[in-house]
Coordinates of C-alpha atoms in Angstrom, one line a residue:
X1048 CA -20.4 12.9 3.9
X1049 CA -21.3 14.4 0.6
X1050 CA -19.7 17.6 1.2
X1051 CA -16.7 16.0 3.3
X1052 CA -16.0 14.3 0.3
X1053 CA -16.4 16.9 -2.5
X1054 CA -14.0 19.0 -0.1
X1055 CA -11.6 16.0 0.2
X1056 CA -11.3 15.6 -3.7
X1057 CA -10.7 19.3 -4.1
X1058 CA -8.0 19.8 -1.2
X1059 CA -6.0 16.2 -1.7
X1060 CA -7.0 15.0 -5.6
X1061 CA -7.7 17.8 -7.6
X1062 CA -5.5 16.3 -10.2
X1063 CA -8.0 13.9 -11.1
X1064 CA -10.3 16.6 -11.7
X1065 CA -11.1 16.6 -15.7
X1066 CA -9.6 13.0 -16.0
X1067 CA -11.3 9.7 -16.9
X1068 CA -11.5 7.3 -14.2
X1069 CA -12.4 3.8 -13.6
X1070 CA -14.3 2.6 -10.4
X1071 CA -13.2 -0.7 -9.0
X1072 CA -16.9 -1.9 -7.9
X1073 CA -17.6 -5.3 -6.4
X1074 CA -21.3 -4.6 -5.3
X1075 CA -20.4 -4.3 -1.7
X1076 CA -21.8 -1.3 0.3
X1077 CA -18.3 0.6 0.1
X1078 CA -17.7 0.6 -3.6
X1079 CA -21.3 1.3 -4.3
X1080 CA -21.4 4.6 -2.1
X1081 CA -18.3 5.6 -3.9
X1082 CA -20.0 5.2 -7.6
X1083 CA -23.1 7.4 -6.2
X1084 CA -20.8 10.1 -4.7
X1085 CA -18.7 10.1 -8.1
X1086 CA -21.8 9.8 -10.1
X1087 CA -23.1 12.8 -8.7
X1088 CA -20.0 14.8 -9.2
X1089 CA -19.0 16.2 -12.8
X1090 CA -16.7 13.2 -13.3
X1091 CA -16.2 11.0 -16.4
X1092 CA -16.5 7.7 -14.6
X1093 CA -16.5 3.8 -15.6
X1094 CA -17.1 0.7 -13.5
X1095 CA -15.1 -2.2 -13.7
X1096 CA -16.1 -5.6 -12.0
X1097 CA -14.5 -8.5 -11.5
X1098 CA -16.0 -11.7 -11.0
X1099 CA -13.6 -14.2 -9.3
X1100 CA -16.1 -17.1 -9.5
X1101 CA -15.3 -18.2 -5.9
X1102 CA -18.9 -18.1 -4.5
X1103 CA -20.7 -20.0 -7.1
X1104 CA -24.1 -18.5 -8.1
X1105 CA -23.4 -15.2 -5.5
X1106 CA -20.5 -14.3 -7.6
X1107 CA -22.9 -14.4 -10.9
X1108 CA -25.4 -12.4 -8.6
X1109 CA -23.0 -9.8 -7.8
X1110 CA -22.1 -9.4 -11.4
X1111 CA -25.7 -9.0 -12.7
X1112 CA -26.2 -6.5 -9.9
X1113 CA -23.4 -4.2 -11.4
X1114 CA -24.8 -4.8 -14.8
X1115 CA -28.3 -3.7 -13.9
X1116 CA -27.1 -0.6 -11.9
X1117 CA -24.9 0.5 -14.9
X1118 CA -27.1 0.2 -17.5
X1119 CA -29.8 2.0 -15.2
X1120 CA -27.5 4.8 -14.4
X1121 CA -26.0 4.9 -17.8
X1122 CA -22.5 4.2 -16.5
X1123 CA -19.8 2.5 -19.1
X1124 CA -19.1 -1.0 -17.8
X1125 CA -16.2 -3.2 -17.9
X1126 CA -16.4 -7.1 -16.7
X1127 CA -14.1 -9.9 -16.3
X1128 CA -14.2 -13.2 -14.9
X1129 CA -11.4 -15.1 -13.5
X1130 CA -10.6 -18.7 -12.7
X1131 CA -9.2 -17.5 -9.4
X1132 CA -8.8 -21.1 -8.2
X1133 CA -6.8 -22.6 -10.8
X1134 CA -4.6 -19.2 -11.0
X1135 CA -3.6 -19.4 -7.4
X1136 CA -3.2 -23.5 -7.6
X1137 CA -0.8 -22.8 -10.7
X1138 CA 1.4 -20.0 -9.3
X1139 CA 1.2 -21.4 -5.6
X1140 CA -0.4 -18.3 -4.1
X1141 CA -3.3 -18.2 -1.7
X1142 CA -6.8 -17.2 -3.2
X1143 CA -6.4 -13.4 -1.6
X1144 CA -3.1 -12.8 -3.1
X1145 CA -4.4 -14.4 -6.4
X1146 CA -7.3 -12.5 -6.8
X1147 CA -5.3 -9.2 -6.1
X1148 CA -2.7 -9.9 -8.4
X1149 CA -5.5 -10.9 -11.2
X1150 CA -7.6 -7.8 -10.4
X1151 CA -4.7 -5.2 -10.3
X1152 CA -3.1 -6.5 -13.7
X1153 CA -6.7 -6.2 -15.1
X1154 CA -7.2 -2.8 -13.9
X1155 CA -3.8 -1.6 -15.3
X1156 CA -4.4 -3.1 -18.7
X1157 CA -7.7 -1.0 -18.9
X1158 CA -6.1 2.1 -18.2
X1159 CA -3.8 1.4 -21.1
X1160 CA -6.4 -0.4 -23.6
X1161 CA -9.4 2.0 -22.9
X1162 CA -7.8 5.5 -22.4
X1163 CA -8.4 6.0 -18.7
X1164 CA -6.3 7.9 -16.3
X1165 CA -6.8 6.2 -12.8
X1166 CA -8.3 3.6 -11.2
X1167 CA -10.2 4.4 -8.0
X1168 CA -11.0 1.6 -5.0
X1169 CA -13.1 2.1 -2.0
X1170 CA -10.7 1.3 0.9
X1171 CA -11.7 3.1 4.0
X1172 CA -10.5 3.9 7.2
X1173 CA -11.8 0.7 8.7
X1174 CA -9.7 -1.2 6.1
X1175 CA -6.7 0.7 7.0
X1176 CA -6.8 -0.3 10.7
X1177 CA -7.5 -3.7 9.7
X1178 CA -4.4 -4.1 7.4
X1179 CA -2.1 -2.3 10.3
X1180 CA -3.4 -5.1 12.6
X1181 CA -2.9 -7.9 10.1
X1182 CA 0.9 -6.7 9.6
X1183 CA 1.5 -6.3 13.2
X1184 CA 0.4 -9.8 13.7
X1185 CA 2.5 -11.2 11.4
X1186 CA 5.3 -9.3 12.0
X1187 CA 6.6 -6.1 10.1
X1188 CA 8.9 -3.1 10.0
X1189 CA 7.6 0.9 9.8
X1190 CA 6.6 0.1 6.0
X1191 CA 4.1 -2.1 7.4
X1192 CA 2.4 0.4 10.0
X1193 CA 2.2 3.2 8.0
X1194 CA -1.1 1.8 6.3
X1195 CA -2.5 1.6 3.0
X1196 CA -1.5 4.5 0.5
X1197 CA -4.1 7.1 -0.7
X1198 CA -2.2 6.9 -3.9
X1199 CA 0.2 4.2 -5.5
X1200 CA 0.6 5.2 -8.9
X1201 CA -2.6 5.1 -10.9
X1202 CA -4.4 3.6 -7.9
X1203 CA -6.3 6.2 -5.7
X1204 CA -8.0 5.7 -2.6
X1205 CA -10.3 8.8 -1.8
X1206 CA -12.2 6.9 1.0
X1207 CA -9.8 6.3 3.5
X1208 CA -11.0 9.7 5.6
X1209 CA -14.0 7.6 6.0
X1210 CA -15.0 5.0 8.7
X1211 CA -17.1 2.1 7.8
X1212 CA -20.0 3.6 10.0
X1213 CA -20.0 7.0 7.9
X1214 CA -20.5 4.9 4.8
X1215 CA -23.2 2.8 6.2
X1216 CA -24.8 6.1 7.3
X1217 CA -24.4 7.6 3.8
X1218 CA -26.0 4.4 2.4
X1219 CA -28.9 4.5 4.6
X1220 CA -29.9 8.2 4.1
X1221 CA -29.3 7.6 0.1
X1222 CA -31.3 4.6 0.0
X1223 CA -28.0 3.0 -1.6
X1224 CA -28.5 -0.7 -2.8
X1225 CA -25.6 -2.9 -2.6
X1226 CA -24.8 -6.7 -2.0
X1227 CA -23.4 -8.7 0.9
X1228 CA -20.5 -10.9 0.3
X1229 CA -20.9 -13.7 2.2
X1230 CA -17.2 -14.6 2.6
X1231 CA -17.0 -11.4 4.9
X1232 CA -18.6 -13.5 7.7
X1233 CA -16.2 -16.5 7.5
X1234 CA -13.9 -16.9 10.4
X1235 CA -11.2 -18.9 8.4
X1236 CA -9.9 -15.5 6.8
X1237 CA -7.4 -13.5 9.3
X1238 CA -9.0 -10.1 8.4
X1239 CA -12.6 -11.4 9.1
X1240 CA -11.1 -12.5 12.6
X1241 CA -9.8 -8.8 13.3
X1242 CA -12.9 -7.2 12.1
X1243 CA -15.2 -9.1 14.1
X1244 CA -13.4 -10.1 17.4
X1245 CA -10.4 -7.9 18.0
X1246 CA -11.5 -4.4 16.5
X1247 CA -14.8 -4.2 18.8
X1248 CA -12.6 -4.8 21.7
X1249 CA -10.5 -1.6 20.9
X1250 CA -13.7 0.4 20.2
X1251 CA -15.1 -0.9 23.5
X1252 CA -12.2 0.3 25.5
X1253 CA -12.0 3.6 23.5
X1254 CA -15.3 4.8 21.6
X1255 CA -13.2 6.9 19.7
X1256 CA -10.3 4.3 19.0
X1257 CA -10.7 4.7 14.9
X1258 CA -9.7 8.6 15.5
X1259 CA -6.9 7.8 17.6
X1260 CA -5.3 5.3 15.3
X1261 CA -5.7 7.8 12.3
X1262 CA -3.7 10.3 14.5
X1263 CA -0.8 7.6 15.3
X1264 CA -0.7 6.5 11.9
X1265 CA -0.3 9.9 10.8
X1266 CA 2.7 10.2 13.2
X1267 CA 4.2 7.0 11.8
X1268 CA 4.0 8.1 8.2
X1269 CA 6.0 11.3 9.1
X1270 CA 8.3 9.2 11.0
X1271 CA 8.9 7.0 7.9
X1272 CA 9.5 10.1 5.9
X1273 CA 12.4 10.9 8.3
X1274 CA 13.8 7.4 8.4
X1275 CA 13.8 7.7 4.3
X1276 CA 15.4 11.1 4.4
X1277 CA 18.4 9.7 6.6
X1278 CA 18.2 6.2 4.8
X1279 CA 18.9 8.3 1.4
X1280 CA 21.8 10.2 2.7
X1281 CA 23.8 6.9 4.4
X1282 CA 23.2 5.2 1.0
X1283 CA 24.5 8.4 -0.9
X1284 CA 27.7 7.9 1.2
X1285 CA 28.2 3.7 1.2
X1286 CA 26.6 2.8 -2.0
X1287 CA 28.0 2.9 -5.7
X1288 CA 26.0 1.9 -8.5
X1289 CA 27.8 0.2 -11.6
X1290 CA 25.6 -1.1 -14.2
X1291 CA 23.1 -3.3 -12.9
X1292 CA 25.0 -3.9 -9.7
X1293 CA 25.0 -1.9 -6.3
X1294 CA 28.2 -1.9 -4.2
X1295 CA 27.9 -1.2 -0.5
X1296 CA 31.1 -0.3 1.3
X1297 CA 31.2 -2.4 4.5
X1298 CA 34.0 0.0 6.1
X1299 CA 31.7 2.8 5.7
X1300 CA 28.8 1.1 6.6
X1301 CA 29.7 -0.4 10.0
X1302 CA 30.7 2.8 11.8
X1303 CA 27.0 3.4 12.5
X1304 CA 25.7 1.6 15.4
X1305 CA 22.0 0.8 13.8
X1306 CA 23.5 -0.2 10.1
X1307 CA 21.2 -3.4 10.2
X1308 CA 18.2 -1.0 10.1
X1309 CA 19.6 0.5 6.8
X1310 CA 20.3 -2.8 5.3
X1311 CA 16.8 -3.8 5.9
X1312 CA 15.5 -0.5 4.4
X1313 CA 17.7 -0.7 1.1
X1314 CA 17.1 -4.7 0.7
X1315 CA 13.4 -5.3 1.8
X1316 CA 12.3 -4.1 -1.8
X1317 CA 14.1 -6.9 -3.4
X1318 CA 12.1 -9.9 -1.9
X1319 CA 14.8 -11.0 0.5
X1320 CA 13.5 -12.5 3.7
X1321 CA 16.5 -14.4 5.5
X1322 CA 17.3 -11.1 7.6
X1323 CA 19.7 -13.1 9.9
X1324 CA 21.6 -14.2 6.9
X1325 CA 22.1 -11.0 5.3
X1326 CA 23.1 -9.3 8.5
X1327 CA 25.8 -12.4 9.1
X1328 CA 27.2 -11.5 5.5
X1329 CA 28.6 -8.3 7.1
X1330 CA 31.2 -10.3 9.2
X1331 CA 31.3 -13.4 7.0
X1332 CA 33.9 -14.9 4.7
X1333 CA 34.4 -13.2 1.2
X1334 CA 32.2 -15.2 -1.4
X1335 CA 29.1 -15.7 1.1
X1336 CA 25.9 -14.8 -0.3
X1337 CA 22.0 -14.8 0.1
X1338 CA 19.5 -15.0 -2.5
X1339 CA 15.9 -13.8 -2.9
X1340 CA 13.7 -14.9 -6.0
X1341 CA 15.3 -12.4 -8.5
X1342 CA 18.3 -10.9 -6.8
X1343 CA 21.6 -12.0 -5.2
X1344 CA 23.7 -10.5 -2.3
X1345 CA 27.1 -11.3 -2.0
X1346 CA 29.8 -10.5 0.3
X1347 CA 33.0 -9.7 -1.8
X1348 CA 35.9 -8.5 0.6
X1349 CA 34.5 -5.2 2.0
X1350 CA 31.6 -5.0 0.1
X1351 CA 28.3 -6.5 -0.2
X1352 CA 27.2 -6.6 -3.9
X1353 CA 23.7 -6.7 -5.1
X1354 CA 22.9 -7.9 -8.1
X1355 CA 20.1 -9.4 -10.4
X1356 CA 20.2 -13.0 -11.0
X1357 CA 21.8 -14.1 -14.5
X1358 CA 18.9 -15.4 -16.4
X1359 CA 21.0 -16.3 -19.3
X1360 CA 21.8 -19.7 -20.3
X1361 CA 25.3 -20.9 -18.8
X1362 CA 25.7 -23.4 -21.7
X1363 CA 24.6 -20.8 -24.5
X1364 CA 27.1 -20.4 -27.5
X1365 CA 26.9 -17.6 -29.8
X1366 CA 28.5 -17.8 -33.5
X1367 CA 30.4 -15.2 -35.3
X1368 CA 31.2 -15.4 -38.9
X1369 CA 34.0 -14.1 -40.7
X1370 CA 32.2 -11.1 -42.7
X1371 CA 30.2 -10.1 -39.4
X1372 CA 30.9 -6.4 -38.7
X1373 CA 28.7 -6.4 -35.1
X1374 CA 27.1 -8.5 -32.9
X1375 CA 24.4 -7.2 -30.3
X1376 CA 23.5 -10.3 -28.3
X1377 CA 25.0 -11.4 -25.7
X1378 CA 27.4 -8.5 -25.8
X1379 CA 27.9 -5.5 -28.1
X1380 CA 31.1 -6.0 -30.3
X1381 CA 32.0 -4.6 -33.5
X1382 CA 34.6 -5.9 -36.0
X1383 CA 36.7 -3.5 -38.2
X1384 CA 39.8 -4.7 -40.4
X1385 CA 42.2 -1.8 -39.8
X1386 CA 46.1 -1.1 -41.0
X1387 CA 47.1 0.3 -37.8
X1388 CA 47.0 -0.1 -34.0
X1389 CA 45.9 2.6 -31.9
X1390 CA 44.0 3.2 -28.6
X1391 CA 44.5 -0.4 -27.0
X1392 CA 42.5 -1.0 -23.5
X1393 CA 40.5 -3.5 -21.9
X1394 CA 37.8 -2.9 -24.3
X1395 CA 39.4 -2.6 -27.7
X1396 CA 41.7 -5.2 -28.7
X1397 CA 43.7 -5.8 -31.9
X1398 CA 44.4 -9.5 -33.3
X1399 CA 46.0 -11.2 -36.2
X1400 CA 43.2 -12.4 -38.1
X1401 CA 45.4 -14.9 -39.8
X1402 CA 45.6 -17.0 -37.0
X1403 CA 41.7 -16.8 -36.6
X1404 CA 39.4 -19.9 -37.5
X1405 CA 35.7 -19.0 -37.9
X1406 CA 33.2 -19.0 -36.8
X1407 CA 34.3 -17.2 -33.8
X1408 CA 32.3 -18.3 -30.7
X1409 CA 31.3 -16.3 -27.7
X1410 CA 30.5 -18.5 -24.6
X1411 CA 30.8 -18.8 -20.7
X1412 CA 33.8 -19.5 -19.1
X1413 CA 34.2 -23.1 -17.5
X1414 CA 36.4 -24.7 -15.1
X1415 CA 39.6 -26.3 -16.7
X1416 CA 39.8 -23.3 -19.4
X1417 CA 43.4 -22.2 -20.1
X1418 CA 44.6 -19.2 -21.8
X1419 CA 47.9 -17.1 -22.4
X1420 CA 47.4 -13.8 -20.9
X1421 CA 49.0 -10.6 -23.0
X1422 CA 52.5 -10.3 -21.7
X1423 CA 53.2 -14.1 -20.8
X1424 CA 54.8 -15.7 -23.6
X1425 CA 55.2 -19.3 -23.8
X1426 CA 52.9 -19.5 -20.4
X1427 CA 49.5 -20.5 -20.0
X1428 CA 47.2 -20.2 -17.1
X1429 CA 43.8 -21.2 -15.8
X1430 CA 41.4 -18.7 -16.4
X1431 CA 40.2 -19.6 -12.9
X1432 CA 43.5 -18.6 -11.6
X1433 CA 43.6 -15.4 -13.5
X1434 CA 40.1 -14.4 -11.8
X1435 CA 41.4 -14.6 -8.7
X1436 CA 44.7 -13.1 -9.1
X1437 CA 42.9 -10.3 -10.8
X1438 CA 40.7 -10.2 -7.5
X1439 CA 37.4 -10.4 -9.6
X1440 CA 34.1 -10.8 -7.6
X1441 CA 32.1 -13.9 -8.0
X1442 CA 29.6 -12.1 -9.8
X1443 CA 32.4 -10.6 -12.2
X1444 CA 33.4 -14.0 -12.8
X1445 CA 29.9 -15.2 -13.7
X1446 CA 29.6 -12.1 -16.4
X1447 CA 32.5 -13.1 -18.0
X1448 CA 32.8 -14.0 -21.7
X1449 CA 35.1 -15.8 -23.7
X1450 CA 35.8 -15.0 -27.5
X1451 CA 37.3 -18.1 -28.9
X1452 CA 38.8 -19.5 -32.1
X1453 CA 38.9 -23.1 -32.8
X1454 CA 38.6 -23.9 -28.9
X1455 CA 41.4 -21.3 -27.9
X1456 CA 40.5 -18.2 -26.0
X1457 CA 41.2 -15.0 -28.1
X1458 CA 39.8 -12.4 -25.8
X1459 CA 38.4 -12.7 -22.0
X1460 CA 36.2 -9.9 -23.2
X1461 CA 36.6 -6.4 -21.3
X1462 CA 39.4 -8.1 -19.0
X1463 CA 42.4 -9.5 -21.2
X1464 CA 43.5 -10.8 -24.4
X1465 CA 45.4 -14.0 -25.2
X1466 CA 49.4 -13.8 -26.2
X1467 CA 49.0 -16.1 -29.0
X1468 CA 47.1 -13.7 -31.2
X1469 CA 48.6 -10.4 -30.9
X1470 CA 50.1 -8.3 -33.6
X1471 CA 53.5 -8.9 -34.5
X1472 CA 56.0 -7.2 -37.0
X1473 CA 54.9 -10.3 -39.6
X1474 CA 51.3 -9.7 -39.4
X1475 CA 49.5 -8.8 -42.7
X1476 CA 45.9 -8.5 -41.7
X1477 CA 44.7 -6.8 -38.4
X1478 CA 41.2 -7.0 -37.0
X1479 CA 40.0 -4.9 -34.2
X1480 CA 37.5 -6.0 -31.8
X1481 CA 35.6 -3.5 -29.7
X1482 CA 33.2 -3.9 -26.9
X1483 CA 30.9 -1.3 -27.3

């Protein structure tokens, strides 16, 4: 195994040679074999151990074991303790998900604060198989079947080519000491049920099952690459990125017989789960929308619009004093006194400053707001009706800001100026307001 491991690193992970590595070490057989192998090679390594305090004295026994090992072998050690149950309760997570969040957040913090380059974990081929079956049981797409990635950013998993049997054999031949995790025998965890009850049946049916599985997974990974390529080509044809929004042309998309597959591929990473509702948006009425925790998907005529949820307080007001030359929150606006008018546009307006009352106010629009659109002398219009006539999407409406003077709308910012504040022949003081 030692030579196979060394060759594997040279062929597939040569970029970590000469780098500073943190080895995630639980004290179990997998991580202890990984530490032993790296310690025998010319790498600069450190051990990182998390005490999740889930198994009472046993957890602290693991910590003491790691401390003694690191001291004996003169390997730098980083230790931390988590109140995992409290964290899981506070954030309504399962214990497993909570432990993962805590662990990886701490790992990335270590890379930054201690100036290390990569985190290495000891996930192996059997872990990969179990993860595949867990996803299969719960239901998944091709992403869930392609397995644990050998690299995910700064996290490296060099043991995925090794089986649990190979690791156990190496530990026996090299007198590796490790700690048994009693929770690995618990039948309450799905992974353990699969490990102890399901996988042995597969291996009984085919003694070379793990090898066959790895070949199958390689085929799936190649298929995933092909799917990604096709998805990207279609995305380029139907999607337009506009600031923080992405607009998907449904006329183009629905020409494809399998367009639902593309929708799943594009939106899966944004936290959506109500896929039937998303598919129904394609033929749904304009204005219908589906939400994830952080994003919204809106049907707007012939488009689906993906956008982040607005986290700003809708009732927030921002005041602008007379001598201010610019504001940066919530918008970038500049205020300049000029002698003449030029380059009037949706983002640049000129107003009669003598008609303004300070402080000016920037706020969101509300039901019942009215203004007098530029060019409509003597006529007022509800802002909501103006938005409808201009065919603004729901998202565009929600993003709209009003610049107001004494409760009168001076400008629907970036969209339309108010007639009452325009420049006339009698105007003495001209104020140029620009949206940057």
